[in-house]
Amino acid sequence: MKLTLWTYEGPPHVGAMRVATGMKGLHYVLHAPQGDTYADLLFTMIERRDHRPPVTYTTFQARDLGGDTATLFKTACQDAVTRFAPEALIVGASCTAELIQDDPAGLAESMDLGIPVIPLDLPSYQRKEGFGTDETFLQIVRHLAKPTPRTAHITANLIGPTALGFRHRDDIVEITRLLADMGIAVNVCAPMGARPSDIARMGAAHFNVLMYPEHAESAARWLEANFKQPYTKSVPIGVGATHDFLAEVAQITGLPVTADTSRLRLPWWTRSVDSTYLTGKRVFIFGDGTHVAAAARIARDEMGFEVAGLGCFNREMARPIRALAKDYGVEALITDDYLEVEAAIAALHPEMILGTQMERHIGKRLGIPCAVISAPVHVQDFPARYSPQMGWEGANVIFDTWVHPLVMGLEEHLLHMFRDDFEFHDEAGASHHGGQHIARPVAAEAAPAAAIDAGSMPAEIAPVVEEATSSNLIWLSDAENELRKIPFFVRGKARRNTEKFAQGKGLTSISVETLYEAKAHYAR
Amino acid sequence: MTGALPSLGCSNTSVLKERGQREVFCGLTGIIWLHRKMQDAFFLVVGSRTCAHLLQSAAGVMIFAEPRFGTAILEEKDLAGLVDAQTELDREVSRLLSRRPDIRQLFLVGSCPSEVIKLDLHRAAERMSAAHAPHVRVLNYSGSGIETTFTQGEDACLAAMVPALAQTDARELLLVGALPDVVEDQALALLAAMGIKNVRCLPARRSADAPQVGENTVFALVQPFLGDTHAALLRRGARHIPAPFPFGAEGTTLWLQAIATEFGVPQAVFDAVTAAPRARAEKAIAAARQTLDAKSIFFFPDSQLEIPLARFLTRECGMTALEVGTPFLHRDLLAPELALLAEGPVISEGQDVDKQLARARTARADLTVCGLGLANPLEAEGMATKWAIELVFTPVHFYEQAGDLAALFARPLRRRALLAPLAPRMEAAE
């Protein structure tokens, strides 16, 4: 048993729902107790879908457990086929039904429903949502894809986008456009938007674009082994990664790289002088493996940040993320425990967090700006406007999204210049953070206002940022006062650097001298 | 308005009972509001990742505020008998209690997986109560989907508390059901103004203020979904004061009247105390009534509040009920409500969601009350909806909230009218 409050991933049957809901003409019969329909609202509310997810729940109750749950399941299958007339059915069990062992696969097969029935085996007590999407899509492809002659023109399948995916909707558009620029058409995009009959003709494509390894790597491998379709290994998030992706596509297809970068603005934006202040901003990156790897490269090579730490919650990606972290000279954090993530962030004092919905709240708590780069996300990250992460427009979107929570160059400069001015004191925070202006408190010590954002958090301020990180070091009061004059958004870094410097010198106390010696030491 | 007693209303209306797929929450969801009410309690669900995911989805941003609930997620080794699940549970609870010394009551909440593997949480609670006495009392109940629907989780929780309440011979009034503090304070103030003293609440805000119960206790329910708690209190010798539920000006007056009669409050005192707030409530309702009058309403089952709310909306806001669905119909507790509800609507208990959706589409009520899984899909079909869960989380009981309650139903209709200029294009796109 493990005590949990917040989970980065749902159970695997939610992953299967994401595949089913992304597709059309497919229905999912889920052997599940009353209440498991809660997952419907993820799709109707967070993703704002205008249809119910194509899922029928058997809704067994305590009184059914005597023995007729199998009948209940068969009735549900029959009703679903009659009512929704799907082209194919996927069947499986949720965590409770897994315990009562009704064998949905055997039951459904014995019914002769006249359409393909795809059984799912999703071990709820071992695996999670990401596994559920990947395994469900693999089973659908295995059961439905048929050997087909290749299309006359070069075409590709886009695989991996699902319902409830972070920016999947717009990434599809962007990738379709990138491929079109090279003269490549899309054969099938799946699971999102595909019908079972579309899955059947996936074999006609010349290669596969694996958009999200978390959701379709198994299917990509199966198609490679069985239909001899190579698949792309680069995920085109960021300018460099998009160039790599196009080069990979060129290599697979023999076509020359044709890229219309006329709408790409990130490279100029990051070179413009206002971005100089982004140099060396220390960022902490957390999310699903794919988005973390992409974000790390953009952060270091395209934005000029320093990657202070990175990690992922899905252990399926643990190996590549560990290798990546080594590349960046940091320790990878592979965990699905948000308390560990919070502790890591508090210890590293980053100036910015790139993460999930959860890290957004950790950032709010610690007073650190945060941008969202990965699921799980809340309703505001399923925007109405076009906002891909992939390709050229994705790079533009990422630049804006990441820079927005930071104090921009000019503003940071002004804040620094006027830091003793009555309106630009530490607690005032940045003008665009949405918090109310807070007048300089008369009493010397007030809670840092940045964390009392106008959000949902109660106004309990975690003291983590201001706490000394090493217990054996004493800050002399003069040094403490001098430290307080440093703007709040760099103070954590200054404190940490000074302490590191002092420890290196074997000092036991920190004076004003030490503070400035450390500043000189770390000057860049 | 309440003058002449109406005919039997829906008292003898036959109920459409359905079984099939149910688009409802399980009882675990009750934890979301119960833990806000009971300030030194912690709710530990023993369940699966699905249970944790449900609580996370239902709690929304609350999950980030260190709430006093959590899930002990069963792992493969707990199921395979590789470890003793009871020992594992003891370990998790000891860790939890050592980290949270402010906790005085711990609820072990059963889920579908824990019920199916027959993990004995009752025995666990007794063992832990002994181990952590006197600082912490450990109780257990089931919030599983196989046994409870949505608000029934609160019923199961309160019913589990009743046997543990201390014995008293005092003549006390017990208000049963978790209300937002602001609403509870209003109710207590009204009763105090009538001279009714010794009023206690179940649940109390803190465990030290837990009510006592005995032969001379009388109790009134503020929520309709408390059937098991009702039965548990009767077993302790307490007596129930039947009344309609305190929604709207009329419901609140009738509820207070039943208690006033029980305690022999003179009519003049009752009128003096209730006149002003009642007039205020009626005025506030009138504002929303302009939108709601002569509109039809269809209720999908969700919380068991449906019948009292249909009574309020039809009698005080001029609406017509077409179907009133409820997950569970306690005939005894709802008799006063059914008598007030004019004949006409289909009253349904349970659900077969696809069949009920077909009825809702045929009825095409002006307003359809349903869960979040159905609301947007029905809006996309051109039907105005009011999502039901808000009715459980928003203060809606008693006089001062009567206007807010009516406004909850009026708002989607007003919004629809406001956005009407955009609507034709939307429908053309379908």
mmCIF file of N, CA and C in Angstrom, chain B residues 107-184:
data_model
loop_
_atom_site.group_PDB
_atom_site.id
_atom_site.type_symbol
_atom_site.label_atom_id
_atom_site.label_comp_id
_atom_site.label_asym_id
_atom_site.label_seq_id
_atom_site.Cartn_x
_atom_site.Cartn_y
_atom_site.Cartn_z
ATOM 1 N N PHE B 107 -11.127 8.239 9.515
ATOM 2 C CA PHE B 107 -12.107 7.357 8.880
ATOM 3 C C PHE B 107 -11.394 6.467 7.870
ATOM 4 N N LEU B 108 -11.510 5.166 8.052
ATOM 5 C CA LEU B 108 -11.048 4.238 7.022
ATOM 6 C C LEU B 108 -12.225 4.038 6.078
ATOM 7 N N VAL B 109 -12.047 4.445 4.844
ATOM 8 C CA VAL B 109 -13.169 4.441 3.920
ATOM 9 C C VAL B 109 -13.004 3.294 2.924
ATOM 10 N N GLY B 110 -13.965 2.390 2.933
ATOM 11 C CA GLY B 110 -13.920 1.241 2.039
ATOM 12 C C GLY B 110 -14.250 1.647 0.611
ATOM 13 N N SER B 111 -13.680 0.935 -0.351
ATOM 14 C CA SER B 111 -13.905 1.204 -1.775
ATOM 15 C C SER B 111 -14.314 -0.108 -2.440
ATOM 16 N N CYS B 112 -14.627 -0.055 -3.733
ATOM 17 C CA CYS B 112 -14.974 -1.306 -4.429
ATOM 18 C C CYS B 112 -13.865 -2.349 -4.309
ATOM 19 N N PRO B 113 -12.611 -1.982 -4.633
ATOM 20 C CA PRO B 113 -11.569 -3.034 -4.532
ATOM 21 C C PRO B 113 -11.441 -3.586 -3.113
ATOM 22 N N SER B 114 -11.478 -2.729 -2.101
ATOM 23 C CA SER B 114 -11.289 -3.249 -0.747
ATOM 24 C C SER B 114 -12.477 -4.106 -0.318
ATOM 25 N N GLU B 115 -13.676 -3.778 -0.823
ATOM 26 C CA GLU B 115 -14.844 -4.601 -0.496
ATOM 27 C C GLU B 115 -14.764 -5.964 -1.199
ATOM 28 N N VAL B 116 -14.334 -5.933 -2.449
ATOM 29 C CA VAL B 116 -14.309 -7.187 -3.214
ATOM 30 C C VAL B 116 -13.252 -8.149 -2.665
ATOM 31 N N ILE B 117 -12.108 -7.591 -2.226
ATOM 32 C CA ILE B 117 -11.107 -8.509 -1.657
ATOM 33 C C ILE B 117 -11.415 -8.795 -0.183
ATOM 34 N N LYS B 118 -12.517 -8.214 0.302
ATOM 35 C CA LYS B 118 -12.989 -8.454 1.665
ATOM 36 C C LYS B 118 -11.939 -8.109 2.720
ATOM 37 N N LEU B 119 -11.354 -6.942 2.530
ATOM 38 C CA LEU B 119 -10.435 -6.413 3.529
ATOM 39 C C LEU B 119 -11.309 -5.906 4.679
ATOM 40 N N ASP B 120 -11.104 -6.456 5.873
ATOM 41 C CA ASP B 120 -11.991 -6.135 6.989
ATOM 42 C C ASP B 120 -11.584 -4.811 7.638
ATOM 43 N N LEU B 121 -12.174 -3.725 7.173
ATOM 44 C CA LEU B 121 -11.807 -2.411 7.698
ATOM 45 C C LEU B 121 -12.425 -2.162 9.067
ATOM 46 N N HIS B 122 -13.498 -2.887 9.375
ATOM 47 C CA HIS B 122 -14.129 -2.720 10.685
ATOM 48 C C HIS B 122 -13.172 -3.206 11.773
ATOM 49 N N ARG B 123 -12.605 -4.370 11.516
ATOM 50 C CA ARG B 123 -11.651 -4.923 12.468
ATOM 51 C C ARG B 123 -10.423 -4.006 12.556
ATOM 52 N N ALA B 124 -10.001 -3.518 11.415
ATOM 53 C CA ALA B 124 -8.836 -2.623 11.388
ATOM 54 C C ALA B 124 -9.107 -1.373 12.216
ATOM 55 N N ALA B 125 -10.320 -0.816 12.079
ATOM 56 C CA ALA B 125 -10.655 0.406 12.811
ATOM 57 C C ALA B 125 -10.638 0.147 14.314
ATOM 58 N N GLU B 126 -11.187 -0.988 14.728
ATOM 59 C CA GLU B 126 -11.205 -1.303 16.159
ATOM 60 C C GLU B 126 -9.787 -1.455 16.692
ATOM 61 N N ARG B 127 -8.956 -2.148 15.925
ATOM 62 C CA ARG B 127 -7.579 -2.371 16.344
ATOM 63 C C ARG B 127 -6.827 -1.048 16.460
ATOM 64 N N MET B 128 -7.020 -0.194 15.452
ATOM 65 C CA MET B 128 -6.295 1.081 15.444
ATOM 66 C C MET B 128 -6.814 2.028 16.510
ATOM 67 N N SER B 129 -8.129 1.997 16.761
ATOM 68 C CA SER B 129 -8.687 2.822 17.826
ATOM 69 C C SER B 129 -8.005 2.492 19.139
ATOM 70 N N ALA B 130 -7.829 1.200 19.385
ATOM 71 C CA ALA B 130 -7.183 0.773 20.625
ATOM 72 C C ALA B 130 -5.728 1.238 20.636
ATOM 73 N N ALA B 131 -5.073 1.115 19.501
ATOM 74 C CA ALA B 131 -3.649 1.441 19.451
ATOM 75 C C ALA B 131 -3.395 2.938 19.595
ATOM 76 N N HIS B 132 -4.311 3.768 19.083
ATOM 77 C CA HIS B 132 -4.054 5.210 19.072
ATOM 78 C C HIS B 132 -4.902 5.978 20.075
ATOM 79 N N ALA B 133 -5.647 5.234 20.958
ATOM 80 C CA ALA B 133 -6.453 5.900 21.976
ATOM 81 C C ALA B 133 -5.520 6.563 22.984
ATOM 82 N N PRO B 134 -5.930 7.633 23.646
ATOM 83 C CA PRO B 134 -7.216 8.301 23.489
ATOM 84 C C PRO B 134 -7.161 9.441 22.465
ATOM 85 N N HIS B 135 -5.978 9.627 21.873
ATOM 86 C CA HIS B 135 -5.827 10.813 21.025
ATOM 87 C C HIS B 135 -6.679 10.734 19.751
ATOM 88 N N VAL B 136 -6.680 9.567 19.143
ATOM 89 C CA VAL B 136 -7.385 9.431 17.858
ATOM 90 C C VAL B 136 -8.423 8.325 17.939
ATOM 91 N N ARG B 137 -9.609 8.611 17.416
ATOM 92 C CA ARG B 137 -10.617 7.571 17.292
ATOM 93 C C ARG B 137 -10.705 7.186 15.819
ATOM 94 N N VAL B 138 -10.692 5.884 15.559
ATOM 95 C CA VAL B 138 -10.710 5.403 14.170
ATOM 96 C C VAL B 138 -12.050 4.735 13.888
ATOM 97 N N LEU B 139 -12.729 5.189 12.839
ATOM 98 C CA LEU B 139 -14.021 4.604 12.441
ATOM 99 C C LEU B 139 -13.903 4.127 10.996
ATOM 100 N N ASN B 140 -14.872 3.366 10.561
ATOM 101 C CA ASN B 140 -14.840 2.927 9.162
ATOM 102 C C ASN B 140 -16.235 2.968 8.559
ATOM 103 N N TYR B 141 -16.277 3.155 7.271
ATOM 104 C CA TYR B 141 -17.533 3.045 6.514
ATOM 105 C C TYR B 141 -17.178 2.770 5.065
ATOM 106 N N SER B 142 -18.182 2.437 4.275
ATOM 107 C CA SER B 142 -17.925 2.164 2.871
ATOM 108 C C SER B 142 -18.430 3.306 1.995
ATOM 109 N N GLY B 143 -17.566 3.779 1.136
ATOM 110 C CA GLY B 143 -17.966 4.785 0.148
ATOM 111 C C GLY B 143 -17.879 4.197 -1.249
ATOM 112 N N SER B 144 -17.928 2.858 -1.319
ATOM 113 C CA SER B 144 -17.708 2.187 -2.600
ATOM 114 C C SER B 144 -18.860 2.407 -3.571
ATOM 115 N N GLY B 145 -18.543 2.314 -4.834
ATOM 116 C CA GLY B 145 -19.567 2.435 -5.867
ATOM 117 C C GLY B 145 -20.516 1.260 -5.870
ATOM 118 N N ILE B 146 -20.053 0.097 -5.410
ATOM 119 C CA ILE B 146 -20.967 -1.052 -5.436
ATOM 120 C C ILE B 146 -22.026 -0.926 -4.350
ATOM 121 N N GLU B 147 -21.790 -0.052 -3.354
ATOM 122 C CA GLU B 147 -22.790 0.097 -2.297
ATOM 123 C C GLU B 147 -23.407 1.479 -2.170
ATOM 124 N N THR B 148 -22.687 2.519 -2.583
ATOM 125 C CA THR B 148 -23.196 3.874 -2.338
ATOM 126 C C THR B 148 -23.139 4.738 -3.594
ATOM 127 N N THR B 149 -24.094 5.663 -3.681
ATOM 128 C CA THR B 149 -24.147 6.627 -4.773
ATOM 129 C C THR B 149 -23.934 8.026 -4.216
ATOM 130 N N PHE B 150 -22.862 8.676 -4.635
ATOM 131 C CA PHE B 150 -22.605 10.093 -4.355
ATOM 132 C C PHE B 150 -22.865 10.472 -2.887
ATOM 133 N N THR B 151 -23.982 11.161 -2.609
ATOM 134 C CA THR B 151 -24.242 11.677 -1.253
ATOM 135 C C THR B 151 -24.457 10.577 -0.216
ATOM 136 N N GLN B 152 -24.728 9.360 -0.678
ATOM 137 C CA GLN B 152 -24.870 8.259 0.284
ATOM 138 C C GLN B 152 -23.572 8.032 1.048
ATOM 139 N N GLY B 153 -22.469 8.537 0.536
ATOM 140 C CA GLY B 153 -21.202 8.459 1.258
ATOM 141 C C GLY B 153 -21.289 9.216 2.572
ATOM 142 N N GLU B 154 -21.961 10.363 2.556
ATOM 143 C CA GLU B 154 -22.140 11.114 3.803
ATOM 144 C C GLU B 154 -23.015 10.319 4.771
ATOM 145 N N ASP B 155 -24.070 9.722 4.240
ATOM 146 C CA ASP B 155 -24.969 8.921 5.079
ATOM 147 C C ASP B 155 -24.192 7.792 5.754
ATOM 148 N N ALA B 156 -23.378 7.094 4.955
ATOM 149 C CA ALA B 156 -22.613 5.974 5.510
ATOM 150 C C ALA B 156 -21.645 6.456 6.580
ATOM 151 N N CYS B 157 -21.048 7.614 6.371
ATOM 152 C CA CYS B 157 -20.089 8.172 7.332
ATOM 153 C C CYS B 157 -20.794 8.532 8.641
ATOM 154 N N LEU B 158 -21.896 9.274 8.531
ATOM 155 C CA LEU B 158 -22.599 9.704 9.749
ATOM 156 C C LEU B 158 -23.186 8.504 10.478
ATOM 157 N N ALA B 159 -23.715 7.543 9.719
ATOM 158 C CA ALA B 159 -24.286 6.347 10.346
ATOM 159 C C ALA B 159 -23.213 5.577 11.109
ATOM 160 N N ALA B 160 -21.975 5.621 10.604
ATOM 161 C CA ALA B 160 -20.884 4.937 11.307
ATOM 162 C C ALA B 160 -20.523 5.652 12.602
ATOM 163 N N MET B 161 -20.810 6.948 12.659
ATOM 164 C CA MET B 161 -20.470 7.711 13.860
ATOM 165 C C MET B 161 -21.485 7.501 14.982
ATOM 166 N N VAL B 162 -22.756 7.240 14.610
ATOM 167 C CA VAL B 162 -23.841 7.221 15.599
ATOM 168 C C VAL B 162 -23.599 6.224 16.746
ATOM 169 N N PRO B 163 -23.222 4.976 16.483
ATOM 170 C CA PRO B 163 -23.040 4.043 17.608
ATOM 171 C C PRO B 163 -21.949 4.502 18.578
ATOM 172 N N ALA B 164 -21.026 5.330 18.089
ATOM 173 C CA ALA B 164 -19.907 5.751 18.937
ATOM 174 C C ALA B 164 -20.226 7.004 19.750
ATOM 175 N N LEU B 165 -21.391 7.629 19.504
ATOM 176 C CA LEU B 165 -21.729 8.855 20.233
ATOM 177 C C LEU B 165 -22.045 8.522 21.697
ATOM 178 N N ALA B 166 -21.674 9.446 22.609
ATOM 179 C CA ALA B 166 -21.923 9.226 24.036
ATOM 180 C C ALA B 166 -23.425 9.239 24.319
ATOM 181 N N GLN B 167 -23.792 8.597 25.403
ATOM 182 C CA GLN B 167 -25.195 8.473 25.807
ATOM 183 C C GLN B 167 -25.592 9.712 26.621
ATOM 184 N N THR B 168 -26.813 10.184 26.449
ATOM 185 C CA THR B 168 -27.317 11.287 27.275
ATOM 186 C C THR B 168 -28.800 11.096 27.528
ATOM 187 N N ASP B 169 -29.283 11.658 28.633
ATOM 188 C CA ASP B 169 -30.721 11.633 28.880
ATOM 189 C C ASP B 169 -31.336 12.999 28.652
ATOM 190 N N ALA B 170 -30.488 13.958 28.274
ATOM 191 C CA ALA B 170 -30.983 15.326 28.094
ATOM 192 C C ALA B 170 -31.911 15.392 26.883
ATOM 193 N N ARG B 171 -32.900 16.294 26.982
ATOM 194 C CA ARG B 171 -33.773 16.537 25.839
ATOM 195 C C ARG B 171 -33.056 17.551 24.962
ATOM 196 N N GLU B 172 -32.512 17.034 23.866
ATOM 197 C CA GLU B 172 -31.731 17.894 22.972
ATOM 198 C C GLU B 172 -32.221 17.732 21.547
ATOM 199 N N LEU B 173 -32.015 18.801 20.798
ATOM 200 C CA LEU B 173 -32.332 18.741 19.371
ATOM 201 C C LEU B 173 -31.029 18.484 18.616
ATOM 202 N N LEU B 174 -31.096 17.539 17.712
ATOM 203 C CA LEU B 174 -29.927 17.211 16.904
ATOM 204 C C LEU B 174 -30.237 17.537 15.443
ATOM 205 N N LEU B 175 -29.410 18.380 14.833
ATOM 206 C CA LEU B 175 -29.549 18.653 13.393
ATOM 207 C C LEU B 175 -28.590 17.721 12.660
ATOM 208 N N VAL B 176 -29.123 16.962 11.736
ATOM 209 C CA VAL B 176 -28.308 15.923 11.102
ATOM 210 C C VAL B 176 -28.060 16.244 9.632
ATOM 211 N N GLY B 177 -26.788 16.223 9.256
ATOM 212 C CA GLY B 177 -26.390 16.510 7.876
ATOM 213 C C GLY B 177 -25.353 17.621 7.866
ATOM 214 N N ALA B 178 -24.342 17.473 7.018
ATOM 215 C CA ALA B 178 -23.263 18.468 6.961
ATOM 216 C C ALA B 178 -23.720 19.672 6.150
ATOM 217 N N LEU B 179 -23.732 20.820 6.807
ATOM 218 C CA LEU B 179 -24.090 22.067 6.128
ATOM 219 C C LEU B 179 -22.864 22.974 6.129
ATOM 220 N N PRO B 180 -22.756 23.863 5.136
ATOM 221 C CA PRO B 180 -21.689 24.861 5.217
ATOM 222 C C PRO B 180 -21.834 25.647 6.532
ATOM 223 N N ASP B 181 -20.730 26.042 7.136
ATOM 224 C CA ASP B 181 -20.773 26.711 8.440
ATOM 225 C C ASP B 181 -21.717 27.909 8.461
ATOM 226 N N VAL B 182 -21.671 28.687 7.395
ATOM 227 C CA VAL B 182 -22.499 29.894 7.367
ATOM 228 C C VAL B 182 -23.983 29.535 7.445
ATOM 229 N N VAL B 183 -24.362 28.455 6.794
ATOM 230 C CA VAL B 183 -25.770 28.033 6.794
ATOM 231 C C VAL B 183 -26.142 27.449 8.160
ATOM 232 N N GLU B 184 -25.235 26.663 8.694
ATOM 233 C CA GLU B 184 -25.493 26.068 10.004
ATOM 234 C C GLU B 184 -25.697 27.168 11.058
#
